[in-house]
Amino acid sequence: MNKRITVAAGDGIGPEITQSVLRVLEAAGCGLEYDHIEVGEKVYLSGNTSGIPSAAWDVLRRNPILLKGPITTPQGGGYKSLNVTIRKTLGLFANVRPCRSFHPFVRTQHPNMDVVVVRENEEDLYAGIEHRQTTDVYQCLKIITIPGTEKIIRYAFDYARSNGRKKVTCLVKDNIMKVTDGLFADIFRRIGKEYPELDQETQIIDIGTARVATRPERYDVIVTLNLYGDIISDVTAELTGSVGMAGSANIGDRISMFEAIHGSAPDIAGKGIANPSAMLNAACMMLAHMGMPEKAGLIQNAWLCTLEDGIHPADIHQPGVSKVKAGTIVFADAVIERLGRRPSSLQPVQMKGGAMPTYTYQRPVVDRVPCGVDLFVNEATHDADELAHQLQRASGGLLQLKLITNRGVKVWPGGFPETFCTDHWRCRFAGTDVDIKAAKAQYLPIDKATIPALMQRMHDAGVDVVKTENLYLFDGERGFSLGQGE
Amino acid sequence: MNKRITVAAGDGIGPEITQSVLRVLEAAGCGLEYDHIEVGEKVYLSGNTSGIPSAAWDVLRRNPILLKGPITTPQGGGYKSLNVTIRKTLGLFANVRPCRSFHPFVRTQHPNMDVVVVRENEEDLYAGIEHRQTTDVYQCLKIITIPGTEKIIRYAFDYARSNGRKKVTCLVKDNIMKVTDGLFADIFRRIGKEYPELDQETQIIDIGTARVATRPERYDVIVTLNLYGDIISDVTAELTGSVGMAGSANIGDRISMFEAIHGSAPDIAGKGIANPSAMLNAACMMLAHMGMPEKAGLIQNAWLCTLEDGIHPADIHQPGVSKVKAGTIVFADAVIERLGRRPSSLQPVQMKGGAMPTYTYQRPVVDRVPCGVDLFVNEATHDADELAHQLQRASGGLLQLKLITNRGVKVWPGGFPETFCTDHWRCRFAGTDVDIKAAKAQYLPIDKATIPALMQRMHDAGVDVVKTENLYLFDGERGFSLGQGE
């Protein structure tokens, strides 16, 4: 791999910790070359709302790696998150967060935890597609894709393999979200077969989070969707007792970004007392990612020896446990002195190595046929039967009304008087040749031209359609969930 | 309130714990009358897939309260969850889960926690509306409504008030989901003003969950959306160390259900050794809900005294801590003997009382005007510019193409070569009088008839539209999120 990387020192304590980290990398003989770019506060204040100048993009795009210090986003509106911009623009699909405890040097109730959370970074509810549709109802789309899921799951398994991990746990809610989370769990099981040496399990996110919170020691690598990963990675970081020591990686197909989790701490900037550990750990993740796992292990073990020897920066200094309160440079030099040593009480780091494989998506070939449409109708009635009659009249036999639900609860045919109804009705239409009274739900192919035609008829009849979702069969299988009681 | 309640003893240990709970309620002078119904295993096995006979529905509907024992759902497919059926049919909108530790009688790392999770129970991703739309892309709808949100938030505040609680914490992800979670947080702040005696705070769900997991003592009442509540209530239950002691309520407008969290434990059924505590705690929640908080407090304090006196059922029996290993009836009688006493080491229960108010939704009057439409297009291209030209041609000037995103990332105009594209394109159309090159996104009212007309033109041009989301202004304000970079 190309050994030329981009370095953005960032704001506040960024420059001093970056300098000390590069010093350690050099002493360990990593042989890296650097292109420095300026991002962050100065760039924001110069009038650039995204905090990164155009010229920096060219550098970023040229090198496969960005090592980034913490950023200060100025107060006041209009400034965009630099991380979100970089992540979205460069397609950084995986967020990787190792959460390990360093007890007794950092106090925690879970001295034996060593968990890595691999979080999908681009999809799920975080795609940011939200609509208010009626007076009562607001909606956010949860988007899960085959390539996005294959990519993150393959990455988690490859990460586990090349970092000498033993087990991968997949967290989903597939008992409720059978289509989306079901896809994620299916792909986990399918790809998992290619990694027979790794233990594999799937857990439901609610009880899974409860177990992570009380027994993190039983987890190794966790792979999960964006929202769940957001929650779980904060839980595991907090459990270690040392949010300030952790690095994080954002992995893309061609470019990846490595950084400390903590902020720019302007109050102690320039004083030479900042703890460079988090950025050093991020740099070690970077080295492993670049195919230099032995260098990553060399540095991490020297760093663990430094902790064991009681040489501690101010933020983790504890009377009785610490021996030296070390400044940034003193601490970095202490790590350098210990290169080649292995820790005695803390578990040494061992990596298997190799650069991470790149993933290429092969779109499956499936037969996709429309078989109906869900029309979502705005209507302030409480009478589902009357609404059903109105829709049946309006459709004029083009398609057949099969079901109406309100917030997912069936209200026609055969609703219950207790059901509270909003002004937002999901009205499911199927082909006219379907037996809608059959005990098991049936769907048959329809002519796609009937969908825009149905829309026009609804409009002409004064039905207020606010959104549509077409229904499809994929290789003859239903691609959508049934309504309750359908 | 009507003192006639429905009782369903359930399966396994259900009948024996129900019997002992009713004995305590009687001894405490609650003056309840009972209609017993049969639900669960026998009903399932008689061929009723929902586990509840039609005649039982009439009883259920007549009484405002159901006290329910645990249920055994038979193995094999086709049996529907009784809880989901009851919850959906009767509109039980709030799930209430008190999680308190009883240290040292039940061991936990958090001896001082006493949290109540109030979880919205009907909306969110759990409405079960999922669609696969293209070869690559699967979707689940997150639905949040004003009445559903007002109801749960008002319930949480009323619960806090009538149970002598001090603080209500709202957990959301409104920094990302500004429309849906933003609504939830806004309504929390608005309704909170009517409860000035209660402390109030909003936290982001990721860091909030991490804090709940490590410092549950700092929380009192938590109110949150369905999915977050599912996760959080499992975390808090697990932290108490005693999932087997907790009761749970499912609250509806006219009917509410109270039950133990644990299962039917068929292995110990009929032996007279089951712990009735969880169902007793559920019954106390029921009494408070019915406007008998003094009776609820009386029983709960007697129960705490029983724990303090070392009289413990087998499942929580600890050598050195416990004095008597009590069977179900012996334990219930020990509680009865202690009616009127207050615990000395454990915190006594004190409730303020009053039956819970009923909520009535007043739909706001808003001016709702269409201003565009998002068409979601299936297309296996990688060329967003070519797709844009195709859409522009097809629309024939009816509406104006403003933006294309793929998984929420802008790909037209001005996309980035690094963006990975699926076969699922969100194509945003606005009115022809909008300046789409303006620095700030603009939206102006459109004629609603243009939307079905646009659909027809797309169909005629061979554009494969898989779903639509209309765009609306509400009282002149955008009701939808902007695309990235829009």
XYZ file of N, CA and C in Angstrom, chain B residues 202-284:
249
model
N -33.813 16.705 28.220
C -33.796 15.910 26.992
C -32.368 15.445 26.766
N -32.201 14.162 26.443
C -30.869 13.656 26.126
C -30.910 12.904 24.800
N -29.748 12.873 24.144
C -29.620 12.105 22.903
C -29.527 10.626 23.286
N -30.220 9.786 22.531
C -30.384 8.389 22.921
C -29.056 7.638 23.049
N -28.048 7.959 22.231
C -26.793 7.193 22.303
C -26.072 7.461 23.624
N -25.790 8.712 23.910
C -25.096 9.011 25.164
C -26.039 8.781 26.349
N -27.345 8.988 26.133
C -28.329 8.721 27.178
C -28.313 7.261 27.602
N -28.302 6.350 26.644
C -28.257 4.926 26.974
C -26.960 4.597 27.713
N -25.854 5.181 27.263
C -24.571 4.934 27.922
C -24.622 5.398 29.380
N -25.276 6.524 29.617
C -25.372 7.029 30.994
C -26.329 6.195 31.821
N -27.443 5.800 31.235
C -28.368 4.917 31.950
C -27.622 3.638 32.358
N -26.808 3.117 31.445
C -26.115 1.848 31.705
C -25.078 1.980 32.809
N -24.476 3.172 32.959
C -23.409 3.303 33.953
C -23.854 4.048 35.210
N -24.830 4.944 35.088
C -25.295 5.719 36.245
C -26.825 5.786 36.299
N -27.479 4.635 36.449
C -28.956 4.644 36.434
C -29.553 5.418 37.598
N -28.768 5.640 38.655
C -29.274 6.348 39.832
C -29.706 7.767 39.492
N -29.129 8.342 38.430
C -29.438 9.738 38.118
C -30.752 9.892 37.349
N -31.402 8.793 37.018
C -32.664 8.866 36.267
C -33.847 8.559 37.174
N -35.012 9.077 36.804
C -36.221 8.905 37.591
C -37.300 8.334 36.659
N -38.016 9.183 35.932
C -38.934 8.702 34.901
C -38.294 9.010 33.539
N -38.285 8.018 32.658
C -37.774 8.200 31.295
C -38.940 8.030 30.331
N -39.096 8.960 29.397
C -40.125 8.792 28.357
C -39.431 8.785 27.000
N -39.816 7.835 26.152
C -39.121 7.739 24.878
C -39.939 6.990 23.840
N -39.415 6.978 22.611
C -40.082 6.326 21.489
C -40.021 4.804 21.642
N -40.812 4.132 20.850
C -40.987 2.686 20.952
C -39.662 1.910 20.896
N -38.875 2.117 19.849
C -37.631 1.354 19.697
C -36.637 1.673 20.805
N -36.406 2.947 21.077
C -35.467 3.310 22.137
C -35.942 2.747 23.482
N -37.263 2.810 23.699
C -37.829 2.310 24.955
C -37.664 0.810 25.099
N -37.762 0.115 23.987
C -37.542 -1.324 23.992
C -36.134 -1.625 24.507
N -35.155 -0.888 23.982
C -33.757 -1.096 24.370
C -33.534 -0.665 25.822
N -33.952 0.563 26.143
C -33.691 1.138 27.462
C -34.356 0.324 28.575
N -35.583 -0.162 28.351
C -36.265 -0.877 29.432
C -35.602 -2.232 29.675
N -35.005 -2.825 28.650
C -34.248 -4.048 28.882
C -32.952 -3.763 29.630
N -32.308 -2.652 29.303
C -31.075 -2.285 30.009
C -31.373 -2.050 31.497
N -32.389 -1.239 31.789
C -32.665 -0.922 33.196
C -33.108 -2.175 33.963
N -33.936 -3.030 33.336
C -34.374 -4.255 34.019
C -33.160 -5.115 34.372
N -32.250 -5.253 33.432
C -31.057 -6.086 33.648
C -30.180 -5.505 34.767
N -30.080 -4.174 34.830
C -29.217 -3.542 35.841
C -29.704 -3.786 37.266
N -31.025 -3.959 37.442
C -31.531 -4.192 38.802
C -31.100 -5.547 39.336
N -30.707 -6.451 38.426
C -30.327 -7.796 38.848
C -31.509 -8.712 39.083
N -32.739 -8.247 38.840
C -33.931 -8.996 39.237
C -35.053 -8.875 38.215
N -34.811 -9.329 36.992
C -35.863 -9.271 35.974
C -37.126 -9.983 36.475
N -36.946 -10.995 37.334
C -38.070 -11.799 37.815
C -38.970 -11.116 38.827
N -38.634 -9.910 39.278
C -39.436 -9.246 40.311
C -40.284 -8.107 39.744
N -40.136 -7.810 38.456
C -40.728 -6.578 37.930
C -42.082 -6.808 37.269
N -42.988 -5.883 37.523
C -44.268 -5.850 36.842
C -44.221 -4.854 35.703
N -45.258 -4.872 34.897
C -45.299 -4.008 33.732
C -46.751 -3.645 33.460
N -46.963 -2.441 32.954
C -48.316 -2.019 32.605
C -48.367 -1.662 31.132
N -49.498 -1.962 30.499
C -49.781 -1.498 29.145
C -51.066 -0.687 29.230
N -50.921 0.618 29.029
C -52.010 1.549 29.307
C -52.734 1.946 28.024
N -54.052 1.885 28.041
C -54.858 2.349 26.914
C -55.812 3.443 27.343
N -56.518 4.020 26.383
C -57.464 5.089 26.709
C -58.575 4.585 27.618
N -59.112 3.402 27.312
C -60.255 2.909 28.076
C -59.926 1.640 28.842
N -58.921 0.889 28.382
C -58.605 -0.399 28.979
C -57.091 -0.473 29.171
N -56.656 -1.036 30.308
C -55.233 -1.186 30.558
C -54.951 -2.595 31.060
N -53.730 -3.065 30.793
C -53.354 -4.430 31.143
C -52.128 -4.407 32.058
N -52.172 -5.213 33.101
C -51.078 -5.275 34.071
C -50.598 -6.717 34.174
N -49.282 -6.905 34.191
C -48.757 -8.279 34.171
C -47.338 -8.329 34.719
N -46.889 -9.545 35.040
C -45.486 -9.775 35.381
C -44.671 -9.790 34.101
N -43.379 -9.443 34.203
C -42.530 -9.495 33.017
C -42.095 -10.924 32.711
N -41.982 -11.753 33.751
C -41.416 -13.097 33.551
C -42.385 -14.027 32.831
N -41.895 -15.204 32.451
C -42.678 -16.196 31.724
C -43.430 -17.148 32.643
N -44.006 -18.191 32.018
C -44.918 -19.076 32.758
C -44.212 -20.216 33.493
N -42.900 -20.342 33.318
C -42.072 -21.311 34.072
C -42.754 -22.667 34.263
N -43.092 -23.355 33.174
C -43.813 -24.637 33.308
C -43.059 -25.667 34.149
N -41.724 -25.557 34.226
C -40.951 -26.555 34.988
C -41.259 -26.553 36.478
N -41.687 -25.408 37.025
C -41.993 -25.383 38.460
C -43.491 -25.196 38.724
N -44.307 -25.301 37.657
C -45.754 -25.066 37.818
C -46.374 -26.113 38.741
N -47.279 -25.672 39.605
C -48.022 -26.586 40.466
C -47.267 -27.025 41.708
N -46.017 -26.585 41.846
C -45.210 -27.013 43.006
C -45.363 -26.074 44.199
N -46.037 -24.940 43.981
C -46.237 -24.021 45.102
C -44.982 -23.288 45.533
N -43.972 -23.198 44.640
C -42.728 -22.511 45.034
C -42.484 -21.226 44.233
N -43.380 -20.887 43.287
C -43.160 -19.720 42.426
C -43.208 -18.416 43.238
N -42.434 -17.444 42.797
C -42.359 -16.124 43.430
C -43.472 -15.233 42.857
N -44.425 -14.821 43.665
C -45.527 -13.997 43.133
C -45.195 -12.507 43.087
N -43.939 -12.115 43.380
C -43.599 -10.691 43.539
C -43.881 -9.856 42.300
N -43.494 -10.360 41.116
C -43.650 -9.556 39.901
C -45.127 -9.255 39.654
N -45.971 -10.269 39.821
C -47.396 -10.045 39.576
C -47.998 -9.169 40.673
N -47.464 -9.307 41.897
C -47.928 -8.444 42.989
C -47.558 -6.987 42.684
N -46.340 -6.772 42.170
C -45.939 -5.409 41.807
C -46.796 -4.863 40.665
N -47.135 -5.754 39.708
C -48.028 -5.335 38.620
C -49.388 -4.943 39.196
N -49.876 -5.717 40.155
C -51.172 -5.414 40.770
C -51.130 -4.072 41.502
N -49.998 -3.752 42.118
C -49.869 -2.443 42.783
C -49.899 -1.306 41.770
